Amino acid sequence: MNIQIALRTGLRRDAYAKANVSLPPVGRRKVGNLEENSVNLDAERIVVLMSAISEKRDVGAFEILYRHFYPRVRSYMVRMTRGNRVLAEELAQETMMRVWNKASLFDGSKAQASTWIFTIARNQMIDSVRRGVRPTFDPNDPAFVPDEFEAADTKIEREQSAAALGQAMTTLKGNYAEVLRLSFFEGLTHSSIAEKLNIPIGTVKSRIRLACEKLRNALQDEIK
Amino acid sequence: MRETAQRASGRNQMIEHHLDDDILSQYSAGTLTEGWSIAVASHLALCPACRSKVDMLDSLGGYFLEADDGRASDVSKSWEAVKARIDAGEVDNVVPLKVRSVPDRIYPEPLKRYIEAAGGLRWKRLGSGAAQMLIPTGDATTTVRLLKIPAGQPVPEHSHGGLELTLVLDGSFSDEVATFGRGDIEMADDNLTHQPKADLDKDCICLAVTDAPLRFKSRFMRLIQPLLGI
Ligand SMILES: [Zn+2]
C-alpha cells in the first residue's frame, strides 16, 4: 500500500508539472479540415487541474478541463432535452460555469471530478428541464448521522474504486449495462425503460438490482 | 468483508430496514419525483450505509459522463463565451441560510425545511387518537404526510395501493415479523397487507409518502374526499 501511495504521489507531481505548462492546450490539432478542439484527459490529470482551479483560480487549467467536459455534459443534456441542441448547449455552459464557481467546494477525497460534475449537471437538468426540485440531505444538519468509518486515505481509495468501477462495468453483460445507461444517461424512468426495451418493469428492476450488486462486489474486492 | 461491513453499520445505527437499489438508482439518476425524494433524502440523512450506495451510483453517472466524448465540435466558441463571463467576474448568487425554527433533532433535512415552509408543525387529529400533517410539495403525483400514532395504537390505513414509503422518525412500530425504529424505512407495495402498531413505550412519528390519491372528476366527490380519507 505504501509503495502504491508513493507511486501515485509521484505520478501526481508529474502531472502537476504538465498542467503548469502554459497554453496552447493539448488536443488542438487539425483533423482534415476540422479543428478538433476538445481534449481527452486521464483521471490523474483531472485531479491536478481541479486543484489548480479551486486553489489558484487558474483559468488556463479550467480551459483544459472545459474542453474535456463541455462536450460530455452537452451530450448528456442533448439526451435529457430529447434533442434540443440549443437548450443543451446553454445548460452545458451553465453547468460548467457552476463547476468554475463552486470549484472550492470540490473535495477530491469524497468524489471523483467526473462524478462531481455529473451531479452538478444532473441538478442543473432537474432545475431547468424538469422544473423540479431535488430534495437533499445536509451534512451540517444537527440531525444528520455521520459515517463513523471515514477512512484516512479515502482519496487513494476513491481513485482505485473509480478504476475498479470502470473495470467492473466492462464485465457487466450488455443488457445490464444498457439498463443502467438508459437510467443515468438518458434519464428514463424505469417504466419508460421497460417500454423502450419491451420488457416487464420487474425485469428492469431486477437487472438494476443485480447490476448494482455485481458492481458493489467488484468494488469491495478491490478495496480490501 | 461484506458481512463485516454490514455488522459494523448495524452496530453504528441499528438501522435494519433500508431503501433498495431500484429506488436509490432513480434518486441518483434524477428521475425520482420530489415527494418520494423527500423520504429518500431524509433516510439518507440518517443512514450512512445507503449514502455509500448512492455514492457508488453517482459515480456510475460520472462513469457514463466520462465514457461519452460527445463527438466534439466547436468547443472554442462556447469557451470564448464562458471565458468572457469569468473575466467579467460573474459569481453565483449565494442564498443566505434561513434560521431554523423546528426545535428538535427529530426531523432531518430536507424534511425540516418542508415543515418550516408549511408554517411549522401543525397536527390534525385523525380518528383513533392519531394525528397527521400534510406536507405541501410541488409534486402532484405523491402525497407526503407526517403521522403521529399514540403508543400501542394501530397505524392508520393510509395506503391507496401502489408504493408506500414510511420512514420512522421517533418511537417505533411493529408488525408480526419486524420492528421499525428511528431511521428505518418500510417500502410497502399493494401486495403487503398488515396492520402494524406503534410500540408501547412511546408515540411513533413517521413520514409517509404514497402515490397521490385518485383525482375524482365530480366536484361532490372532490369535496367529500378528505372526509372519506381517500
Ligand atoms: Zn439505509
Short mmCIF file of C-alpha atoms and ligand atoms in Angstrom, two decimals:
data_model
loop_
_atom_site.label_atom_id
_atom_site.label_comp_id
_atom_site.label_asym_id
_atom_site.label_seq_id
_atom_site.Cartn_x
_atom_site.Cartn_y
_atom_site.Cartn_z
CA MET A 1 0.00 0.00 0.00
CA ASN A 2 2.81 2.42 0.95
CA ILE A 3 4.59 1.76 -2.29
CA GLN A 4 1.38 2.39 -4.13
CA ILE A 5 0.86 5.73 -2.41
CA ALA A 6 4.39 6.84 -3.20
CA LEU A 7 3.91 5.84 -6.79
CA ARG A 8 0.67 7.71 -7.09
CA THR A 9 2.04 10.82 -5.43
CA GLY A 10 4.93 10.73 -7.84
CA LEU A 11 2.57 10.50 -10.75
CA ARG A 12 0.54 13.36 -9.41
CA ARG A 13 3.55 15.62 -9.12
CA ASP A 14 4.50 14.76 -12.66
CA ALA A 15 1.01 15.51 -13.93
CA TYR A 16 1.05 18.75 -11.98
CA ALA A 17 4.16 19.84 -13.77
CA LYS A 18 2.45 19.07 -17.04
CA ALA A 19 -0.62 21.09 -16.09
CA ASN A 20 1.51 24.11 -15.27
CA VAL A 21 2.85 24.22 -18.79
CA SER A 22 1.10 27.17 -20.32
CA LEU A 23 -1.28 27.05 -23.27
CA PRO A 24 -1.88 26.12 -26.06
CA PRO A 25 -3.82 23.19 -24.64
CA VAL A 26 -3.29 19.65 -25.71
CA GLY A 27 -5.51 18.29 -28.42
CA ARG A 28 -5.93 21.38 -30.55
CA ARG A 29 -4.87 19.79 -33.75
CA LYS A 30 -6.11 19.68 -37.29
CA VAL A 31 -8.01 16.59 -38.33
CA GLY A 32 -8.62 17.03 -42.02
CA ASN A 33 -10.36 20.35 -42.31
CA LEU A 34 -11.99 20.01 -38.95
CA GLU A 35 -10.36 21.58 -35.96
CA GLU A 36 -10.78 19.07 -33.21
CA ASN A 37 -10.65 21.32 -30.22
CA SER A 38 -11.73 19.07 -27.42
CA VAL A 39 -9.29 17.20 -25.22
CA ASN A 40 -9.28 13.84 -23.53
CA LEU A 41 -7.73 13.79 -20.10
CA ASP A 42 -6.87 10.94 -17.78
CA ALA A 43 -8.09 10.85 -14.18
CA GLU A 44 -4.70 11.80 -12.77
CA ARG A 45 -4.51 14.96 -14.86
CA ILE A 46 -8.08 15.94 -13.93
CA VAL A 47 -7.22 15.78 -10.21
CA VAL A 48 -4.34 18.17 -10.81
CA LEU A 49 -6.43 20.55 -12.90
CA MET A 50 -9.20 20.60 -10.30
CA SER A 51 -6.82 21.64 -7.56
CA ALA A 52 -5.27 24.35 -9.76
CA ILE A 53 -8.78 25.64 -10.44
CA SER A 54 -10.01 25.61 -6.86
CA GLU A 55 -6.82 26.75 -5.14
CA LYS A 56 -5.34 29.15 -7.69
CA ARG A 57 -8.40 30.08 -9.77
CA ASP A 58 -6.25 29.06 -12.74
CA VAL A 59 -8.24 29.97 -15.88
CA GLY A 60 -5.77 28.12 -18.11
CA ALA A 61 -6.37 24.91 -16.17
CA PHE A 62 -10.11 25.48 -16.39
CA GLU A 63 -9.90 25.85 -20.18
CA ILE A 64 -8.29 22.41 -20.44
CA LEU A 65 -10.94 20.95 -18.16
CA TYR A 66 -13.64 22.74 -20.11
CA ARG A 67 -12.50 21.27 -23.42
CA HIS A 68 -12.67 17.82 -21.84
CA PHE A 69 -16.01 18.06 -20.05
CA TYR A 70 -18.12 20.54 -22.01
CA PRO A 71 -18.73 18.13 -24.94
CA ARG A 72 -19.62 15.36 -22.50
CA VAL A 73 -22.01 17.48 -20.47
CA ARG A 74 -23.57 18.79 -23.68
CA SER A 75 -24.07 15.24 -24.91
CA TYR A 76 -25.81 14.41 -21.62
CA MET A 77 -28.01 17.48 -21.94
CA VAL A 78 -28.91 16.69 -25.57
CA ARG A 79 -30.31 13.38 -24.37
CA MET A 80 -32.05 14.90 -21.37
CA THR A 81 -33.72 17.57 -23.51
CA ARG A 82 -34.73 14.97 -26.09
CA GLY A 83 -32.50 16.51 -28.73
CA ASN A 84 -32.93 20.25 -28.11
CA ARG A 85 -29.39 21.27 -29.09
CA VAL A 86 -29.73 24.98 -28.37
CA LEU A 87 -31.05 24.38 -24.86
CA ALA A 88 -28.50 21.60 -24.32
CA GLU A 89 -25.60 23.92 -25.16
CA GLU A 90 -26.94 26.58 -22.85
CA LEU A 91 -27.36 24.10 -19.99
CA ALA A 92 -23.91 22.58 -20.56
CA GLN A 93 -22.41 26.05 -20.41
CA GLU A 94 -24.32 26.85 -17.20
CA THR A 95 -23.12 23.56 -15.70
CA MET A 96 -19.51 24.41 -16.49
CA MET A 97 -19.95 27.91 -15.02
CA ARG A 98 -21.13 26.26 -11.82
CA VAL A 99 -18.08 24.00 -11.89
CA TRP A 100 -15.89 27.12 -12.07
CA ASN A 101 -17.82 28.98 -9.38
CA LYS A 102 -18.14 26.06 -6.98
CA ALA A 103 -14.67 24.59 -7.52
CA SER A 104 -13.66 25.37 -3.94
CA LEU A 105 -16.43 23.03 -2.74
CA PHE A 106 -14.97 20.09 -4.66
CA ASP A 107 -13.38 17.53 -2.35
CA GLY A 108 -11.27 15.01 -4.21
CA SER A 109 -11.32 12.66 -1.22
CA LYS A 110 -15.12 12.41 -1.38
CA ALA A 111 -15.75 12.07 -5.09
CA GLN A 112 -14.07 11.87 -8.44
CA ALA A 113 -14.25 15.04 -10.53
CA SER A 114 -16.36 13.35 -13.22
CA THR A 115 -18.84 12.23 -10.55
CA TRP A 116 -18.98 15.70 -9.04
CA ILE A 117 -19.56 17.27 -12.45
CA PHE A 118 -22.23 14.68 -13.21
CA THR A 119 -24.10 15.65 -10.03
CA ILE A 120 -23.92 19.35 -10.96
CA ALA A 121 -25.19 18.59 -14.47
CA ARG A 122 -27.96 16.40 -13.09
CA ASN A 123 -29.12 19.08 -10.66
CA GLN A 124 -29.00 21.68 -13.43
CA MET A 125 -31.10 19.37 -15.58
CA ILE A 126 -33.72 18.85 -12.84
CA ASP A 127 -33.88 22.63 -12.25
CA SER A 128 -34.20 23.65 -15.87
CA VAL A 129 -35.62 20.75 -17.84
CA ARG A 130 -37.94 19.16 -15.31
CA ARG A 131 -38.57 22.41 -13.43
CA GLY A 132 -38.47 20.17 -10.41
CA VAL A 133 -36.85 20.12 -7.02
CA ARG A 134 -34.33 17.61 -5.79
CA PRO A 135 -34.50 17.37 -2.02
CA THR A 136 -31.13 16.54 -0.48
CA PHE A 137 -29.78 15.95 2.99
CA ASP A 138 -27.49 18.49 4.64
CA PRO A 139 -24.30 17.21 6.33
CA ASN A 140 -24.36 20.26 8.64
CA ASP A 141 -27.85 19.48 9.90
CA PRO A 142 -27.74 18.58 13.64
CA ALA A 143 -29.95 15.56 12.92
CA PHE A 144 -27.53 14.24 10.28
CA VAL A 145 -25.87 10.93 11.24
CA PRO A 146 -22.24 10.94 10.05
CA ASP A 147 -20.38 7.87 8.89
CA GLU A 148 -18.11 6.72 11.68
CA PHE A 149 -15.96 4.70 9.29
CA GLU A 150 -14.35 7.56 7.39
CA ALA A 151 -11.13 6.05 6.08
CA ALA A 152 -7.94 8.07 6.38
CA ASP A 153 -6.75 7.71 2.81
CA THR A 154 -10.07 7.88 1.01
CA LYS A 155 -8.57 9.83 -1.86
CA ILE A 156 -6.45 6.86 -2.86
CA GLU A 157 -9.42 4.55 -2.38
CA ARG A 158 -11.54 6.87 -4.47
CA GLU A 159 -9.15 6.64 -7.38
CA GLN A 160 -8.87 2.89 -7.01
CA SER A 161 -12.60 2.45 -6.85
CA ALA A 162 -13.13 4.64 -9.92
CA ALA A 163 -10.73 2.43 -11.84
CA ALA A 164 -12.39 -0.66 -10.40
CA LEU A 165 -15.83 0.65 -11.37
CA GLY A 166 -14.70 1.15 -14.95
CA GLN A 167 -13.26 -2.35 -14.93
CA ALA A 168 -16.42 -3.84 -13.42
CA MET A 169 -18.62 -2.06 -15.96
CA THR A 170 -16.78 -3.79 -18.80
CA THR A 171 -17.57 -7.18 -17.26
CA LEU A 172 -21.31 -6.45 -16.94
CA LYS A 173 -23.45 -8.17 -19.53
CA GLY A 174 -24.69 -5.84 -22.26
CA ASN A 175 -28.33 -5.82 -21.22
CA TYR A 176 -27.43 -4.95 -17.62
CA ALA A 177 -25.14 -2.09 -18.62
CA GLU A 178 -27.79 -0.85 -21.03
CA VAL A 179 -30.46 -0.53 -18.34
CA LEU A 180 -28.05 1.49 -16.21
CA ARG A 181 -27.10 3.71 -19.13
CA LEU A 182 -30.73 4.38 -20.06
CA SER A 183 -31.43 5.31 -16.46
CA PHE A 184 -28.38 7.52 -15.86
CA PHE A 185 -27.56 8.93 -19.24
CA GLU A 186 -30.93 9.05 -20.98
CA GLY A 187 -32.83 9.98 -17.82
CA LEU A 188 -35.54 7.41 -18.47
CA THR A 189 -37.78 6.27 -15.64
CA HIS A 190 -37.90 2.54 -15.04
CA SER A 191 -41.31 2.30 -16.69
CA SER A 192 -40.03 4.15 -19.78
CA ILE A 193 -37.07 1.76 -19.95
CA ALA A 194 -39.48 -1.17 -19.79
CA GLU A 195 -41.49 0.34 -22.63
CA LYS A 196 -38.45 1.11 -24.74
CA LEU A 197 -36.93 -2.35 -24.37
CA ASN A 198 -40.29 -4.07 -24.44
CA ILE A 199 -39.66 -5.97 -21.22
CA PRO A 200 -41.67 -6.08 -17.97
CA ILE A 201 -40.84 -3.39 -15.41
CA GLY A 202 -39.98 -6.16 -12.95
CA THR A 203 -37.17 -7.20 -15.28
CA VAL A 204 -35.84 -3.63 -15.39
CA LYS A 205 -35.80 -3.51 -11.59
CA SER A 206 -34.16 -6.91 -11.21
CA ARG A 207 -31.48 -6.03 -13.79
CA ILE A 208 -30.71 -2.83 -11.90
CA ARG A 209 -30.53 -4.67 -8.60
CA LEU A 210 -28.27 -7.39 -9.98
CA ALA A 211 -26.04 -4.89 -11.75
CA CYS A 212 -25.65 -2.81 -8.57
CA GLU A 213 -24.90 -5.93 -6.55
CA LYS A 214 -22.25 -7.01 -9.04
CA LEU A 215 -20.62 -3.59 -9.14
CA ARG A 216 -20.55 -3.33 -5.35
CA ASN A 217 -18.98 -6.76 -5.02
CA ALA A 218 -16.33 -5.85 -7.58
CA LEU A 219 -15.55 -2.63 -5.68
CA GLN A 220 -15.36 -4.39 -2.33
CA ASP A 221 -12.98 -6.98 -3.72
CA GLU A 222 -10.80 -4.16 -4.97
CA ILE A 223 -10.62 -2.16 -1.72
CA LYS A 224 -9.59 -4.88 0.66
CA MET B 1 -15.69 -8.47 4.04
CA ARG B 2 -19.30 -7.71 3.24
CA GLU B 3 -20.56 -9.32 6.41
CA THR B 4 -18.15 -7.29 8.48
CA ALA B 5 -19.28 -4.08 6.83
CA GLN B 6 -22.91 -4.94 7.41
CA ARG B 7 -22.38 -5.82 11.05
CA ALA B 8 -20.38 -2.68 11.54
CA SER B 9 -23.03 -0.42 10.07
CA GLY B 10 -25.66 -2.28 12.06
CA ARG B 11 -23.80 -1.54 15.27
CA ASN B 12 -23.41 2.04 14.19
CA GLN B 13 -27.01 2.90 13.53
CA MET B 14 -29.20 -0.04 14.32
CA ILE B 15 -31.00 0.76 11.08
CA GLU B 16 -32.24 -2.53 9.73
CA HIS B 17 -34.70 -1.52 7.05
CA HIS B 18 -33.20 0.25 4.07
CA LEU B 19 -34.04 1.56 0.62
CA ASP B 20 -33.45 -0.78 -2.31
CA ASP B 21 -31.17 -0.24 -5.32
CA ASP B 22 -34.18 0.33 -7.54
CA ILE B 23 -35.32 3.50 -5.77
CA LEU B 24 -31.78 4.64 -4.89
CA SER B 25 -30.76 4.47 -8.54
CA GLN B 26 -33.76 6.59 -9.55
CA TYR B 27 -32.81 9.14 -6.91
CA SER B 28 -29.22 9.21 -8.14
CA ALA B 29 -30.18 9.42 -11.82
CA GLY B 30 -32.55 12.30 -11.09
CA THR B 31 -35.70 10.51 -12.25
CA LEU B 32 -37.39 10.17 -8.85
CA THR B 33 -40.10 12.78 -8.22
CA GLU B 34 -39.97 15.27 -5.37
CA GLY B 35 -42.38 13.54 -2.98
CA TRP B 36 -40.52 10.21 -2.91
CA SER B 37 -37.21 12.06 -2.85
CA ILE B 38 -38.11 13.75 0.44
CA ALA B 39 -38.40 10.34 2.10
CA VAL B 40 -35.29 9.00 0.35
CA ALA B 41 -33.14 12.02 1.27
CA SER B 42 -34.42 12.03 4.86
CA HIS B 43 -33.49 8.35 5.21
CA LEU B 44 -30.08 9.11 3.68
CA ALA B 45 -29.52 11.80 6.32
CA LEU B 46 -29.85 9.08 8.97
CA CYS B 47 -28.24 6.15 7.12
CA PRO B 48 -24.53 6.10 6.18
CA ALA B 49 -24.98 2.66 4.57
CA CYS B 50 -27.48 3.88 1.97
CA ARG B 51 -25.45 7.07 1.45
CA SER B 52 -22.47 4.98 0.41
CA LYS B 53 -24.69 3.12 -2.06
CA VAL B 54 -25.78 6.46 -3.52
CA ASP B 55 -22.11 7.49 -3.78
CA MET B 56 -21.48 4.40 -5.88
CA LEU B 57 -24.49 5.18 -8.07
CA ASP B 58 -23.44 8.82 -8.51
CA SER B 59 -20.03 7.62 -9.63
CA LEU B 60 -21.83 5.46 -12.18
CA GLY B 61 -23.26 8.73 -13.53
CA GLY B 62 -19.70 10.06 -13.62
CA TYR B 63 -18.60 6.94 -15.45
CA PHE B 64 -21.24 7.39 -18.17
CA LEU B 65 -20.41 11.08 -18.45
CA GLU B 66 -16.73 10.26 -18.88
CA ALA B 67 -17.41 7.44 -21.35
CA ASP B 68 -19.22 9.68 -23.84
CA ASP B 69 -16.94 12.12 -25.60
CA GLY B 70 -19.89 13.74 -27.33
CA ARG B 71 -18.25 13.92 -30.77
CA ALA B 72 -16.84 17.32 -30.05
CA SER B 73 -17.33 20.27 -32.30
CA ASP B 74 -16.98 23.96 -31.80
CA VAL B 75 -15.93 23.94 -28.15
CA SER B 76 -13.91 27.10 -28.79
CA LYS B 77 -16.93 29.29 -29.43
CA SER B 78 -18.61 28.24 -26.20
CA TRP B 79 -15.31 28.55 -24.32
CA GLU B 80 -14.94 32.15 -25.52
CA ALA B 81 -18.40 32.92 -24.12
CA VAL B 82 -17.58 31.31 -20.77
CA LYS B 83 -14.17 32.98 -20.63
CA ALA B 84 -15.89 36.35 -21.09
CA ARG B 85 -18.21 35.58 -18.19
CA ILE B 86 -15.28 34.60 -15.99
CA ASP B 87 -13.37 37.75 -16.96
CA ALA B 88 -16.46 39.81 -16.11
CA GLY B 89 -16.17 38.37 -12.60
CA GLU B 90 -19.55 36.69 -12.58
CA VAL B 91 -20.22 34.85 -9.34
CA ASP B 92 -23.00 32.66 -8.05
CA ASN B 93 -25.76 34.20 -6.03
CA VAL B 94 -25.34 32.87 -2.55
CA VAL B 95 -28.63 32.15 -0.86
CA PRO B 96 -28.38 33.04 2.83
CA LEU B 97 -29.24 30.26 5.24
CA LYS B 98 -32.55 30.65 6.99
CA VAL B 99 -32.74 30.44 10.75
CA ARG B 100 -34.12 27.06 11.67
CA SER B 101 -37.24 27.10 13.79
CA VAL B 102 -38.28 23.44 14.10
CA PRO B 103 -36.67 22.96 17.51
CA ASP B 104 -35.58 19.38 17.99
CA ARG B 105 -33.50 16.76 16.24
CA ILE B 106 -36.36 14.52 15.26
CA TYR B 107 -36.80 15.97 11.78
CA PRO B 108 -33.75 15.74 9.50
CA GLU B 109 -33.14 17.85 6.43
CA PRO B 110 -34.63 18.05 3.85
CA LEU B 111 -37.89 17.26 5.69
CA LYS B 112 -37.29 20.06 8.19
CA ARG B 113 -37.34 22.80 5.59
CA TYR B 114 -40.61 21.46 4.15
CA ILE B 115 -42.19 21.60 7.60
CA GLU B 116 -40.95 25.15 8.00
CA ALA B 117 -42.21 26.16 4.57
CA ALA B 118 -45.63 24.88 5.66
CA GLY B 119 -45.53 27.22 8.66
CA GLY B 120 -44.19 24.76 11.24
CA LEU B 121 -45.65 21.65 12.79
CA ARG B 122 -49.43 21.58 12.73
CA TRP B 123 -51.02 18.29 13.68
CA LYS B 124 -54.58 17.48 12.67
CA ARG B 125 -56.44 14.81 14.55
CA LEU B 126 -57.50 11.69 12.76
CA GLY B 127 -59.85 9.15 14.33
CA SER B 128 -58.38 6.73 16.90
CA GLY B 129 -56.17 9.37 18.53
CA ALA B 130 -53.68 9.51 15.67
CA ALA B 131 -52.77 12.81 14.05
CA GLN B 132 -51.34 13.83 10.72
CA MET B 133 -49.83 16.78 8.97
CA LEU B 134 -49.92 17.05 5.19
CA ILE B 135 -46.64 18.34 3.76
CA PRO B 136 -47.14 20.55 0.70
CA THR B 137 -44.78 19.83 -2.20
CA GLY B 138 -44.57 20.75 -5.87
CA ASP B 139 -45.14 17.11 -6.81
CA ALA B 140 -48.75 16.36 -7.75
CA THR B 141 -48.07 12.63 -8.14
CA THR B 142 -47.46 11.92 -4.45
CA THR B 143 -48.94 12.66 -1.06
CA VAL B 144 -46.45 13.41 1.69
CA ARG B 145 -47.53 13.44 5.31
CA LEU B 146 -46.35 13.13 8.87
CA LEU B 147 -48.18 10.67 11.08
CA LYS B 148 -48.23 10.59 14.84
CA ILE B 149 -49.52 7.33 16.30
CA PRO B 150 -50.13 7.09 20.05
CA ALA B 151 -48.14 4.37 21.84
CA GLY B 152 -49.79 0.99 21.45
CA GLN B 153 -52.25 2.16 18.79
CA PRO B 154 -52.52 0.73 15.27
CA VAL B 155 -51.01 2.70 12.39
CA PRO B 156 -53.97 4.11 10.47
CA GLU B 157 -54.58 2.70 7.00
CA HIS B 158 -53.24 5.31 4.62
CA SER B 159 -52.27 3.40 1.51
CA HIS B 160 -54.09 3.69 -1.79
CA GLY B 161 -52.36 0.80 -3.47
CA GLY B 162 -49.06 1.29 -5.25
CA LEU B 163 -45.85 2.09 -3.43
CA GLU B 164 -45.73 3.49 0.07
CA LEU B 165 -42.62 4.64 1.91
CA THR B 166 -42.75 5.00 5.68
CA LEU B 167 -39.75 6.47 7.50
CA VAL B 168 -39.74 6.25 11.28
CA LEU B 169 -38.58 9.49 12.93
CA ASP B 170 -39.40 8.83 16.56
CA GLY B 171 -40.64 5.86 18.60
CA SER B 172 -41.19 2.62 16.72
CA PHE B 173 -43.84 0.38 15.23
CA SER B 174 -44.03 -3.37 14.80
CA ASP B 175 -45.95 -5.97 12.88
CA GLU B 176 -45.79 -9.75 13.22
CA VAL B 177 -42.36 -10.04 11.64
CA ALA B 178 -40.40 -6.85 12.21
CA THR B 179 -39.87 -3.73 14.27
CA PHE B 180 -39.17 -0.36 12.68
CA GLY B 181 -37.29 2.22 14.75
CA ARG B 182 -35.81 5.65 14.06
CA GLY B 183 -34.25 5.80 10.62
CA ASP B 184 -35.82 2.54 9.43
CA ILE B 185 -37.79 2.85 6.23
CA GLU B 186 -40.53 0.50 5.13
CA MET B 187 -41.06 0.05 1.41
CA ALA B 188 -44.51 -1.44 1.02
CA ASP B 189 -46.35 -2.18 -2.18
CA ASP B 190 -50.00 -3.06 -2.58
CA ASN B 191 -49.25 -6.75 -2.02
CA LEU B 192 -48.45 -6.10 1.60
CA THR B 193 -51.39 -6.37 3.95
CA HIS B 194 -50.56 -5.89 7.56
CA GLN B 195 -51.67 -3.77 10.45
CA PRO B 196 -48.62 -2.51 12.33
CA LYS B 197 -48.94 -0.98 15.78
CA ALA B 198 -46.92 1.72 17.49
CA ASP B 199 -44.83 0.18 20.27
CA LEU B 200 -45.90 0.72 23.84
CA ASP B 201 -43.08 2.86 25.19
CA LYS B 202 -43.57 5.98 23.06
CA ASP B 203 -45.73 7.73 20.48
CA CYS B 204 -44.50 6.98 16.99
CA ILE B 205 -43.84 9.72 14.44
CA CYS B 206 -43.37 8.73 10.80
CA LEU B 207 -43.04 10.33 7.43
CA ALA B 208 -45.30 8.57 4.93
CA VAL B 209 -45.21 9.04 1.17
CA THR B 210 -47.82 7.45 -1.07
CA ASP B 211 -49.00 7.81 -4.64
CA ALA B 212 -51.36 10.77 -4.83
CA PRO B 213 -55.00 9.89 -4.15
CA LEU B 214 -57.25 9.35 -7.12
CA ARG B 215 -58.49 12.54 -8.72
CA PHE B 216 -62.25 12.44 -8.90
CA LYS B 217 -63.98 14.26 -11.72
CA SER B 218 -67.09 15.02 -9.71
CA ARG B 219 -66.95 18.17 -7.63
CA PHE B 220 -69.02 16.47 -4.95
CA MET B 221 -66.57 13.58 -4.70
CA ARG B 222 -63.68 16.01 -4.52
CA LEU B 223 -65.42 17.78 -1.65
CA ILE B 224 -66.06 14.69 0.42
CA GLN B 225 -62.75 13.01 -0.47
CA PRO B 226 -60.93 14.41 2.58
CA LEU B 227 -63.77 13.23 4.82
CA LEU B 228 -63.51 9.73 3.42
CA GLY B 229 -59.76 9.84 3.78
CA ILE B 230 -59.13 8.75 0.20
ZN ZN C 1 -30.41 2.78 4.67
#
